Amino acid sequence: MCAVRGLTKTYPAVRGRRGTPATPEVRATDDVRLDIGRGEIFGLLGPNGAGKSTLVRQLTGLMRPDTGSVEILGHDIVRHPERAARILAYLGQESSALDELTVSLAAETTGRLRGLDVRRARQERDAVLDELGLTPLAGRPLRKLSGGQRRLACFATVLVGERPLLVLDEPTTGMDPVARRAVWSAVDRRRAERGTTVLLVTHNVIEAETVLDRVAVLDQGRVIACDTPAGLKEQVAGEVRVELVWRERAPLDVPEVAVLRERAVESGRRWTLRLAPDEARAIVATVTGGAAFAALDDFTLATPSLEDVYLALGGAGQGLVRA
Amino acid sequence: MSVVPAEVLPGSARAVARPVRAAAELAPRARLWPSLVAVYRAQLSRARVARIPLLFVATFQSVGILIMMRGVVDGGREAEAVVAGSAVLVVAFVALNLLAQYFGQLRASGGLDHYATLPVPPAAVVLGAAGAYASFTVPGTLVTAVFGCVLFGLPLTHLWVLAAVIPLAGAALSGLGAAFGLLAPRPELATVLGQLGMSAALLLGVLPPDRMPEAVRFSRDLLPSTYGVEAFARTFGPNPDWAYVLGDLAVCAGVGVVSLAVATWAYRRAAVR
């Protein structure tokens, strides 16, 4: 369905000007190689700045790579970027082109610009707004909606005018659980009925684990792993994550706790530790009894998530979200 | 598509790379006219939400200038130049200034991605937006022209010529505005260019040219809005010279074609980086 080979894009260094510091050359995508199968929900996971959006912009023909090839359904997108619009529908992070339109007109106009005639565009608009529960908001301009509702309305425009590939850049940002469910059931329906393929950009670990068939983990422009979420998690199966939240500060006078400090990732009152199961049990026993317990506010013991995989693979950033 | 054996793929859970023999069929392109109409309609509806206050500002500005100039100018050729200049100024304000700002902001915020990932001809996006902005100017220009004629005691006989002046001056100025907005490297610069263009139309278009120094008159001739002003001003006389009117309008049309072509090229360039 979609094959990416050796895709590389480097942003040139920018000389500093008054008020803006100089930035060095950045390799936004670095020799990326991906294969996405038909009907797959394929994810790109990584923290902000990992190069996810840059990669997606090259796949959608919005940006020319320096080197490498992108082939979607047999079409060379690097050589013919304009063909991308006839194969895929893209949901970017920005809605400024649609902000001042009503939900209904945004969906209809997008459908017409996707090549539908007026009748089809209106039919599909009504069906999609109904499917996503947006009909009551149809007459409201996008900019007057809440962030999650606006995102859902933009998602609706992606579905008007069928495409075999949907490229969604963080589609559920700001959405409540109802809207999220609407998005994923709309995606599932299209996959079941028409074999639609989805390329999803996300920095949300929970979403990645629940909706994706396969996921490529991106760090600093490189794909550092690519597998099913379960397959990736097997790589760190020997570890569990312990999180300790202290009431005020850690009881460093307890020797077992003091020893732990070096291995913990501290963020405020929260310590995150990745330990072998036996060690984790011992720690939990220590902090839930004796002097340390008085200082403990909360603790969790969890099996590894994709975030742990990301860190275990040597991911440098800290920007993944669990929500 | 892919001839790489599945074993070498990163991740082994699924064999995903199956060789595809022929390229899949592409969805049809959106055709020029239907998509132009769709963009035009969408842009026109934006006016209801976002642009009404600015249209009032544009009209009040021109009406204010008319009132101000009434104290200076008595009538005759000068009054004709003032009325025509103020009316065309509304077109410059909306089509040049506001459109430059719109495209500048759309480009900077990444809003062009929306259009660039739809199979729509670039000309449809540019012409649809330019047409809508030119249409926004109609009520303001009419109000200004009628008010000016009444204020200076000019005949309303040939006001119908606005039916040609507004679209043609609108094409020239909105083409320039779109080109400014799409070519400026930063949105602030697009705003500055739009403002400067409008200020030039105000300073060089509203004042009667006869008393100006040679250099100013030369720069006045370079400004496309001037020809819209001239064409309109010529029709106030008892026996307008229609050949000159047509000539002026032809200049507007020519500038419109060129500037809209440049804007379309700039859109293509801005859409794929």
XYZ file of C-alpha atoms in Angstrom:
596
model
C 0.000 0.000 0.000
C 2.631 2.480 1.069
C 6.375 1.955 0.877
C 8.930 4.459 2.116
C 12.636 4.006 1.465
C 15.603 6.003 2.694
C 13.558 9.136 3.268
C 15.770 11.977 4.457
C 15.025 15.632 5.008
C 17.394 18.139 6.561
C 16.326 21.605 7.633
C 19.177 23.997 6.888
C 20.874 25.892 9.703
C 19.336 29.284 10.393
C 21.539 32.225 11.193
C 20.551 34.083 14.335
C 18.866 37.437 14.015
C 17.859 39.977 16.575
C 15.604 38.213 19.042
C 15.907 34.806 17.392
C 18.875 32.626 18.256
C 20.646 30.682 15.530
C 19.535 27.085 15.070
C 21.883 24.408 13.774
C 21.076 22.115 10.880
C 18.396 19.617 11.895
C 17.872 16.236 10.318
C 14.090 15.975 10.651
C 13.766 12.588 8.991
C 16.782 10.352 8.789
C 16.824 7.424 6.370
C 13.256 6.382 7.197
C 11.968 3.097 5.877
C 8.369 1.970 6.338
C 5.931 -0.476 4.806
C 2.248 -0.094 5.446
C -0.184 -2.772 4.378
C -3.686 -2.321 3.021
C -6.304 -2.058 5.756
C -3.733 -1.483 8.453
C -3.968 1.138 11.168
C -0.356 2.131 11.279
C 1.006 4.537 13.858
C 3.926 6.908 14.141
C 4.724 7.356 17.813
C 7.221 9.765 19.257
C 7.523 12.884 21.400
C 7.153 16.396 20.005
C 9.954 17.206 17.614
C 10.675 13.562 16.781
C 9.969 14.246 13.105
C 6.513 12.677 12.889
C 4.799 15.612 11.195
C 7.726 16.238 8.856
C 7.599 12.594 7.798
C 3.855 12.767 7.213
C 4.203 15.973 5.200
C 6.600 14.173 2.888
C 4.179 11.261 2.494
C 1.332 13.607 1.592
C 3.315 15.489 -1.036
C 3.389 18.706 1.005
C 7.161 18.626 1.365
C 9.874 17.356 -0.899
C 12.393 15.020 0.733
C 16.099 15.583 0.073
C 16.534 11.942 -0.863
C 14.500 8.753 -0.718
C 11.298 7.477 -2.231
C 7.637 7.322 -1.279
C 5.326 5.005 -3.126
C 1.609 4.854 -2.374
C -0.572 2.369 -4.265
C 2.059 2.205 -6.959
C 2.421 5.973 -7.413
C 5.717 7.774 -6.919
C 4.777 10.641 -4.602
C 8.204 12.278 -4.638
C 8.107 12.708 -8.380
C 4.346 13.421 -8.582
C 3.393 15.096 -5.288
C 0.099 16.282 -6.784
C -1.128 12.690 -7.047
C -1.171 12.343 -3.261
C -4.346 14.445 -3.078
C -6.104 11.926 -5.324
C -5.125 8.927 -3.196
C -5.314 10.094 0.389
C -7.169 12.421 2.718
C -5.059 14.371 5.190
C -5.964 15.815 8.563
C -3.288 18.318 9.527
C -2.837 19.960 12.886
C -4.122 23.319 11.635
C -7.719 24.249 10.913
C -7.177 27.872 9.883
C -8.484 27.299 6.354
C -11.844 26.191 7.772
C -12.139 28.206 10.993
C -14.646 30.760 9.772
C -16.899 28.308 7.928
C -19.829 26.503 9.461
C -19.307 22.792 10.131
C -21.742 21.956 7.356
C -20.147 24.234 4.754
C -16.619 23.121 5.696
C -17.575 19.498 5.068
C -19.456 20.245 1.860
C -16.740 22.503 0.410
C -14.020 19.981 1.195
C -16.081 17.290 -0.524
C -16.527 19.445 -3.594
C -12.815 20.212 -3.709
C -12.233 16.475 -3.462
C -14.058 16.202 -6.780
C -17.637 15.372 -5.726
C -20.574 17.030 -7.459
C -22.944 19.148 -5.352
C -25.466 16.376 -4.765
C -22.903 13.778 -3.706
C -21.036 16.301 -1.560
C -24.226 17.184 0.332
C -25.252 13.550 0.691
C -21.883 12.534 2.092
C -21.733 15.623 4.280
C -25.056 14.750 5.901
C -24.062 11.122 6.357
C -20.696 11.941 7.923
C -22.019 14.656 10.252
C -24.709 12.251 11.367
C -22.221 9.424 11.871
C -19.979 11.605 14.058
C -22.842 13.166 16.013
C -22.109 16.622 14.614
C -25.541 17.311 13.133
C -26.623 19.569 16.044
C -23.506 21.694 15.470
C -23.817 21.809 11.669
C -24.780 25.485 11.538
C -22.068 26.731 13.908
C -18.779 28.202 12.636
C -15.747 26.105 13.578
C -14.031 28.889 15.485
C -16.976 29.117 17.882
C -16.637 25.435 18.835
C -14.518 23.989 21.627
C -11.113 22.572 20.693
C -12.308 18.971 20.695
C -15.457 19.726 18.712
C -13.448 21.693 16.154
C -11.050 18.785 15.795
C -13.982 16.432 15.247
C -15.410 18.761 12.595
C -12.049 18.770 10.800
C -12.021 14.993 10.993
C -15.474 15.024 9.386
C -14.122 16.950 6.394
C -11.514 14.200 5.913
C -14.240 11.581 5.521
C -16.280 13.422 2.867
C -15.154 12.014 -0.479
C -13.828 8.511 -0.036
C -10.094 7.821 -0.092
C -8.293 4.487 0.370
C -5.724 6.063 2.729
C -6.381 8.427 5.640
C -3.412 10.301 7.072
C -4.341 11.709 10.461
C -1.956 13.944 12.384
C -2.971 13.730 16.052
C -6.687 13.547 15.255
C -8.029 13.242 18.798
C -6.161 16.139 20.434
C -8.464 17.854 22.912
C -11.355 15.454 22.346
C -13.525 14.013 25.103
C -13.988 10.219 25.281
C -17.280 10.347 23.352
C -15.685 12.153 20.420
C -12.679 9.816 20.478
C -14.970 6.835 20.318
C -16.804 8.406 17.380
C -13.499 8.837 15.540
C -12.292 5.291 16.097
C -15.612 3.674 15.246
C -15.786 5.729 12.024
C -12.270 4.537 11.172
C -13.101 0.927 12.026
C -16.261 1.011 9.928
C -14.353 2.221 6.869
C -11.685 -0.375 7.359
C -14.226 -3.177 7.661
C -16.353 -2.042 4.707
C -13.783 -0.705 2.261
C -10.391 -1.813 3.515
C -9.362 1.763 4.276
C -5.782 2.164 5.486
C -4.941 4.649 8.235
C -1.631 6.317 9.015
C -1.905 7.878 12.436
C 0.492 10.291 14.079
C 0.317 10.313 17.838
C 2.276 11.023 20.965
C -0.375 9.388 23.087
C 0.839 6.021 24.348
C -2.534 4.694 25.456
C -4.118 5.535 22.113
C -1.220 3.869 20.303
C -1.634 0.689 22.341
C -5.373 0.444 21.879
C -6.031 1.383 18.251
C -2.897 0.572 16.265
C -2.119 -2.631 14.399
C 1.526 -1.691 14.078
C 3.579 1.205 15.267
C 6.849 2.793 14.220
C 8.624 4.511 17.090
C 10.359 7.700 15.990
C 13.168 9.450 17.778
C 15.117 12.368 16.352
C 14.003 11.599 12.832
C 14.903 7.905 12.918
C 12.642 4.868 13.168
C 14.053 3.125 16.229
C 11.530 0.266 16.239
C 8.599 -0.980 14.226
C 6.294 -3.787 15.312
C 2.873 -4.500 16.810
C 2.358 -2.803 20.185
C 2.412 -6.224 21.853
C 5.572 -7.209 19.995
C 7.314 -4.022 21.064
C 6.282 -4.480 24.643
C 7.783 -7.965 24.658
C 11.168 -6.334 24.235
C 10.883 -4.939 27.751
C 8.801 -7.779 29.183
C 11.371 -8.364 31.908
C 10.648 -5.029 33.528
C 7.826 -3.445 35.447
C 7.289 0.214 36.144
C 6.979 1.448 39.721
C 5.758 4.944 40.375
C 6.022 6.475 43.804
C 4.426 9.789 44.713
C 5.664 11.314 47.972
C 3.557 13.544 50.215
C 6.110 16.319 50.548
C 9.534 14.944 49.842
C 11.176 11.560 49.633
C 12.201 10.045 52.988
C 15.890 9.892 52.181
C 16.658 8.915 55.774
C 15.291 5.448 54.942
C 18.352 3.701 53.459
C 16.359 1.594 50.934
C 14.768 4.718 49.553
C 18.029 6.650 49.441
C 19.562 3.869 47.355
C 16.681 4.030 44.884
C 17.111 7.717 44.188
C 19.899 7.219 41.642
C 17.738 4.909 39.537
C 14.578 6.981 39.680
C 13.412 9.505 37.132
C 12.173 12.366 39.299
C 9.490 14.772 38.236
C 8.338 16.873 41.166
C 7.139 14.531 43.907
C 6.887 11.611 41.514
C 9.594 8.977 41.108
C 9.434 6.589 38.177
C 11.492 3.380 38.339
C 11.921 0.547 35.883
C 12.804 -2.611 37.729
C 12.884 -6.385 37.507
C 9.672 -7.892 38.999
C 11.430 -9.239 42.132
C 13.068 -5.924 42.856
C 9.784 -4.131 42.325
C 8.014 -6.405 44.823
C 10.724 -5.737 47.412
C 10.474 -1.971 46.888
C 6.712 -1.998 47.198
C 7.029 -3.992 50.428
C 9.525 -1.455 51.762
C 7.561 1.688 50.956
C 4.218 0.315 52.084
C 5.518 -0.477 55.551
C 7.617 1.277 58.120
C 8.905 4.834 58.036
C 8.668 5.317 54.266
C 4.918 4.667 54.244
C 4.272 7.803 56.260
C 5.851 9.878 53.498
C 4.103 8.013 50.658
C 1.128 9.619 48.965
C 0.456 7.089 46.211
C 2.131 4.307 44.297
C 1.440 2.278 41.171
C 2.912 -0.910 39.832
C 2.353 -1.444 36.130
C 3.408 -3.665 33.263
C 5.479 -1.831 30.657
C 3.811 0.530 28.188
C 5.038 1.773 24.836
C 6.578 4.670 26.726
C 8.858 2.216 28.518
C 9.694 0.659 25.161
C 10.561 4.096 23.820
C 12.895 4.790 26.742
C 14.389 1.292 26.687
C 15.194 1.708 22.985
C 17.228 4.760 23.831
C 14.620 7.424 23.072
C 15.910 10.747 24.257
C 12.780 12.843 24.585
C 10.312 12.890 27.451
C 7.286 14.160 25.584
C 5.041 11.123 25.384
C 1.606 11.427 26.899
C -0.482 8.886 28.762
C -4.111 9.953 28.545
C 5.573 -1.321 -5.573
C 7.753 -3.137 -3.111
C 9.931 -6.012 -4.232
C 11.672 -6.308 -0.891
C 11.199 -9.724 0.736
C 9.152 -9.601 3.903
C 11.921 -11.113 6.023
C 14.065 -8.006 5.880
C 11.306 -5.734 7.064
C 11.553 -4.241 10.492
C 8.966 -5.992 12.585
C 7.904 -9.486 11.778
C 4.336 -9.678 12.975
C 2.766 -9.277 9.563
C 3.934 -9.757 6.057
C 2.956 -6.396 4.730
C 5.005 -5.887 1.606
C 3.234 -7.658 -1.174
C 4.341 -6.728 -4.657
C 1.723 -4.629 -6.399
C 1.782 -4.938 -10.131
C -0.075 -1.914 -11.413
C -0.579 1.495 -9.914
C -4.032 1.967 -8.441
C -6.494 4.200 -10.165
C -6.466 7.783 -8.968
C -9.583 9.558 -7.801
C -10.646 12.244 -10.284
C -9.351 15.805 -10.003
C -11.770 18.498 -8.966
C -12.607 20.494 -12.081
C -11.800 24.204 -12.285
C -15.229 25.811 -12.376
C -17.047 23.708 -9.789
C -14.168 24.048 -7.342
C -13.839 27.756 -8.060
C -17.517 28.162 -7.247
C -17.116 26.087 -4.068
C -14.167 28.210 -2.887
C -16.016 31.411 -3.797
C -19.084 30.353 -1.855
C -17.050 29.347 1.179
C -15.096 32.611 1.146
C -18.269 34.643 0.764
C -19.747 32.952 3.804
C -16.619 33.845 5.778
C -17.613 37.464 5.292
C -20.741 36.906 7.326
C -18.728 35.545 10.204
C -15.570 37.586 10.150
C -15.499 40.441 7.695
C -18.628 42.564 8.213
C -16.986 44.995 10.686
C -14.046 45.498 8.344
C -16.375 46.230 5.427
C -17.968 48.944 7.529
C -14.546 50.364 8.311
C -13.689 50.412 4.607
C -16.882 52.289 3.757
C -16.651 54.751 6.651
C -13.066 55.529 5.743
C -14.057 56.479 2.199
C -17.153 58.398 3.295
C -14.988 60.254 5.818
C -12.513 61.207 3.119
C -15.369 62.504 0.950
C -16.629 64.708 3.774
C -13.132 65.945 4.523
C -12.443 66.790 0.876
C -15.795 68.587 0.576
C -14.230 71.377 2.613
C -11.329 71.712 0.168
C -12.761 70.941 -3.256
C -15.733 72.800 -4.767
C -16.598 70.866 -7.866
C -15.551 70.265 -11.448
C -12.785 67.849 -12.404
C -11.371 67.790 -8.909
C -14.640 66.671 -7.345
C -14.912 63.899 -9.941
C -11.422 62.666 -9.051
C -12.232 62.705 -5.325
C -15.489 60.753 -5.688
C -13.985 58.180 -8.063
C -10.869 57.844 -5.919
C -12.830 57.284 -2.702
C -15.058 54.679 -4.331
C -12.117 52.694 -5.714
C -10.370 53.036 -2.349
C -12.964 50.655 -0.890
C -11.855 48.091 -3.476
C -8.205 48.657 -2.549
C -8.929 48.310 1.161
C -10.746 44.995 0.865
C -9.325 43.320 -2.224
C -5.713 44.374 -1.799
C -5.176 44.900 1.905
C -7.484 42.307 3.471
C -6.718 39.613 0.904
C -2.965 40.094 1.373
C -3.472 39.677 5.112
C -5.698 36.633 4.648
C -3.293 34.746 2.413
C -0.325 35.807 4.528
C -1.916 34.377 7.642
C -3.202 31.267 5.889
C 0.255 30.514 4.594
C 2.009 31.173 7.904
C -0.427 29.078 9.942
C -0.207 26.096 7.623
C -3.798 26.545 6.423
C -2.698 26.139 2.812
C -2.059 22.457 3.592
C -5.803 21.958 3.583
C -6.105 23.046 -0.049
C -2.778 21.515 -1.078
C -3.935 18.038 -0.036
C -7.126 18.321 -2.083
C -7.050 17.665 -5.839
C -8.102 21.219 -6.628
C -6.518 23.401 -9.353
C -4.430 26.222 -7.786
C -6.238 28.757 -9.971
C -9.566 27.756 -8.382
C -8.304 28.579 -4.886
C -6.761 31.911 -5.875
C -9.563 33.032 -8.194
C -12.282 31.894 -5.804
C -10.797 33.883 -2.925
C -9.994 36.894 -5.104
C -13.507 36.876 -6.574
C -15.088 36.688 -3.149
C -13.002 39.580 -1.817
C -13.820 41.640 -4.891
C -17.510 40.889 -4.263
C -17.202 42.059 -0.653
C -16.385 45.513 -1.986
C -19.622 45.968 -3.970
C -21.887 47.430 -1.248
C -19.203 49.733 0.144
C -18.203 51.021 -3.271
C -21.812 51.696 -4.260
C -22.582 53.504 -1.006
C -19.456 55.624 -1.338
C -20.122 56.478 -4.999
C -23.759 57.478 -4.420
C -22.910 59.451 -1.285
C -20.087 61.228 -3.123
C -22.259 62.120 -6.112
C -24.932 63.567 -3.842
C -22.382 65.443 -1.720
C -20.596 67.037 -4.680
C -23.679 67.389 -6.888
C -22.407 65.050 -9.592
C -24.798 63.214 -11.948
C -25.719 59.604 -11.090
C -26.354 58.864 -14.780
C -23.345 56.719 -15.564
C -22.952 55.009 -12.215
C -23.628 51.727 -14.018
C -20.010 51.838 -15.146
C -19.189 50.566 -11.651
C -20.469 47.192 -12.877
C -17.275 47.076 -14.961
C -14.980 49.078 -12.682
C -15.521 46.940 -9.556
C -14.786 43.538 -11.129
C -11.846 44.768 -13.195
C -10.217 46.953 -10.539
C -11.144 44.163 -8.125
C -9.322 41.597 -10.271
C -6.211 43.776 -10.529
C -6.076 44.661 -6.834
C -7.074 41.279 -5.429
C -4.512 39.647 -7.705
C -1.864 41.932 -6.255
C -3.147 41.291 -2.734
C -3.075 37.523 -3.199
C 0.426 37.689 -4.700
C 1.662 39.837 -1.789
C 0.155 37.477 0.742
C 1.515 34.330 -0.880
C 4.969 35.662 -1.700
C 5.785 37.504 1.524
C 8.105 35.349 3.613
C 6.352 36.374 6.836
C 2.711 37.296 7.552
C 3.696 40.668 9.060
C 5.355 41.525 5.775
C 2.201 40.604 3.863
C 0.237 42.938 6.133
C 2.744 45.757 5.579
C 2.637 45.294 1.800
C -1.154 45.273 1.806
C -1.303 48.402 3.972
C 1.262 50.200 1.813
C -0.644 49.292 -1.339
C -3.831 50.658 0.157
C -2.113 53.822 1.393
C -0.731 54.373 -2.098
C -4.214 53.967 -3.555
C -5.502 56.468 -1.011
C -2.812 59.121 -1.415
C -2.342 58.831 -5.158
C -5.895 57.939 -6.134
C -8.077 60.342 -4.183
C -6.245 63.621 -4.787
C -6.655 65.222 -8.211
C -3.452 64.644 -10.196
C -3.169 68.062 -11.877
C -1.358 69.788 -9.024
C 1.058 66.974 -8.295
C 4.762 67.040 -9.140
C 5.981 64.950 -12.065
C 7.485 62.162 -9.935
C 4.259 61.635 -8.004
C 2.235 61.592 -11.200
C 4.578 58.957 -12.591
C 4.148 56.693 -9.567
C 0.416 57.292 -9.795
C 0.513 55.912 -13.329
C 2.222 52.766 -12.046
C -0.568 51.974 -9.609
C -3.276 49.752 -11.125
C -6.048 51.288 -9.011
C -5.402 54.599 -10.799
C -6.901 53.228 -14.009
C -10.050 52.189 -12.209
C -10.303 55.684 -10.722
C -9.699 57.337 -14.105
C -12.248 55.174 -15.892
C -14.889 56.006 -13.292
C -13.994 59.727 -13.134
C -14.278 60.138 -16.909
C -17.944 59.110 -16.863
C -19.112 62.100 -14.804
C -18.735 64.565 -17.688
C -21.604 65.448 -20.040
C -20.022 63.574 -22.970
C -17.720 60.921 -21.626
C -14.994 59.710 -23.981
C -15.815 56.019 -23.910
C -12.703 54.981 -25.784
C -10.545 56.273 -22.924
C -12.818 54.619 -20.380
C -12.415 51.313 -22.193
C -8.675 51.854 -22.423
C -8.406 52.386 -18.667
C -10.536 49.352 -17.962
C -8.382 47.300 -20.337
C -5.317 48.230 -18.268
C -7.119 47.021 -15.138
C -8.025 43.784 -16.883
C -4.455 43.289 -18.096
C -2.977 43.881 -14.644
C -5.651 41.572 -13.251
C -4.712 38.718 -15.577
C -0.997 39.097 -14.885
C -1.304 39.532 -11.117
C -3.721 36.623 -10.753
C -1.362 34.452 -12.791
C 1.510 35.477 -10.509
C -0.652 34.756 -7.453
C -1.508 31.296 -8.804
C 2.160 30.600 -9.371
C 2.933 31.860 -5.849
C 0.244 29.568 -4.432
C 1.767 26.540 -6.156
C 5.160 27.512 -4.763
C 3.826 28.101 -1.242
C 1.824 24.866 -1.156
C 4.759 22.460 -1.637
C 7.835 23.354 0.354
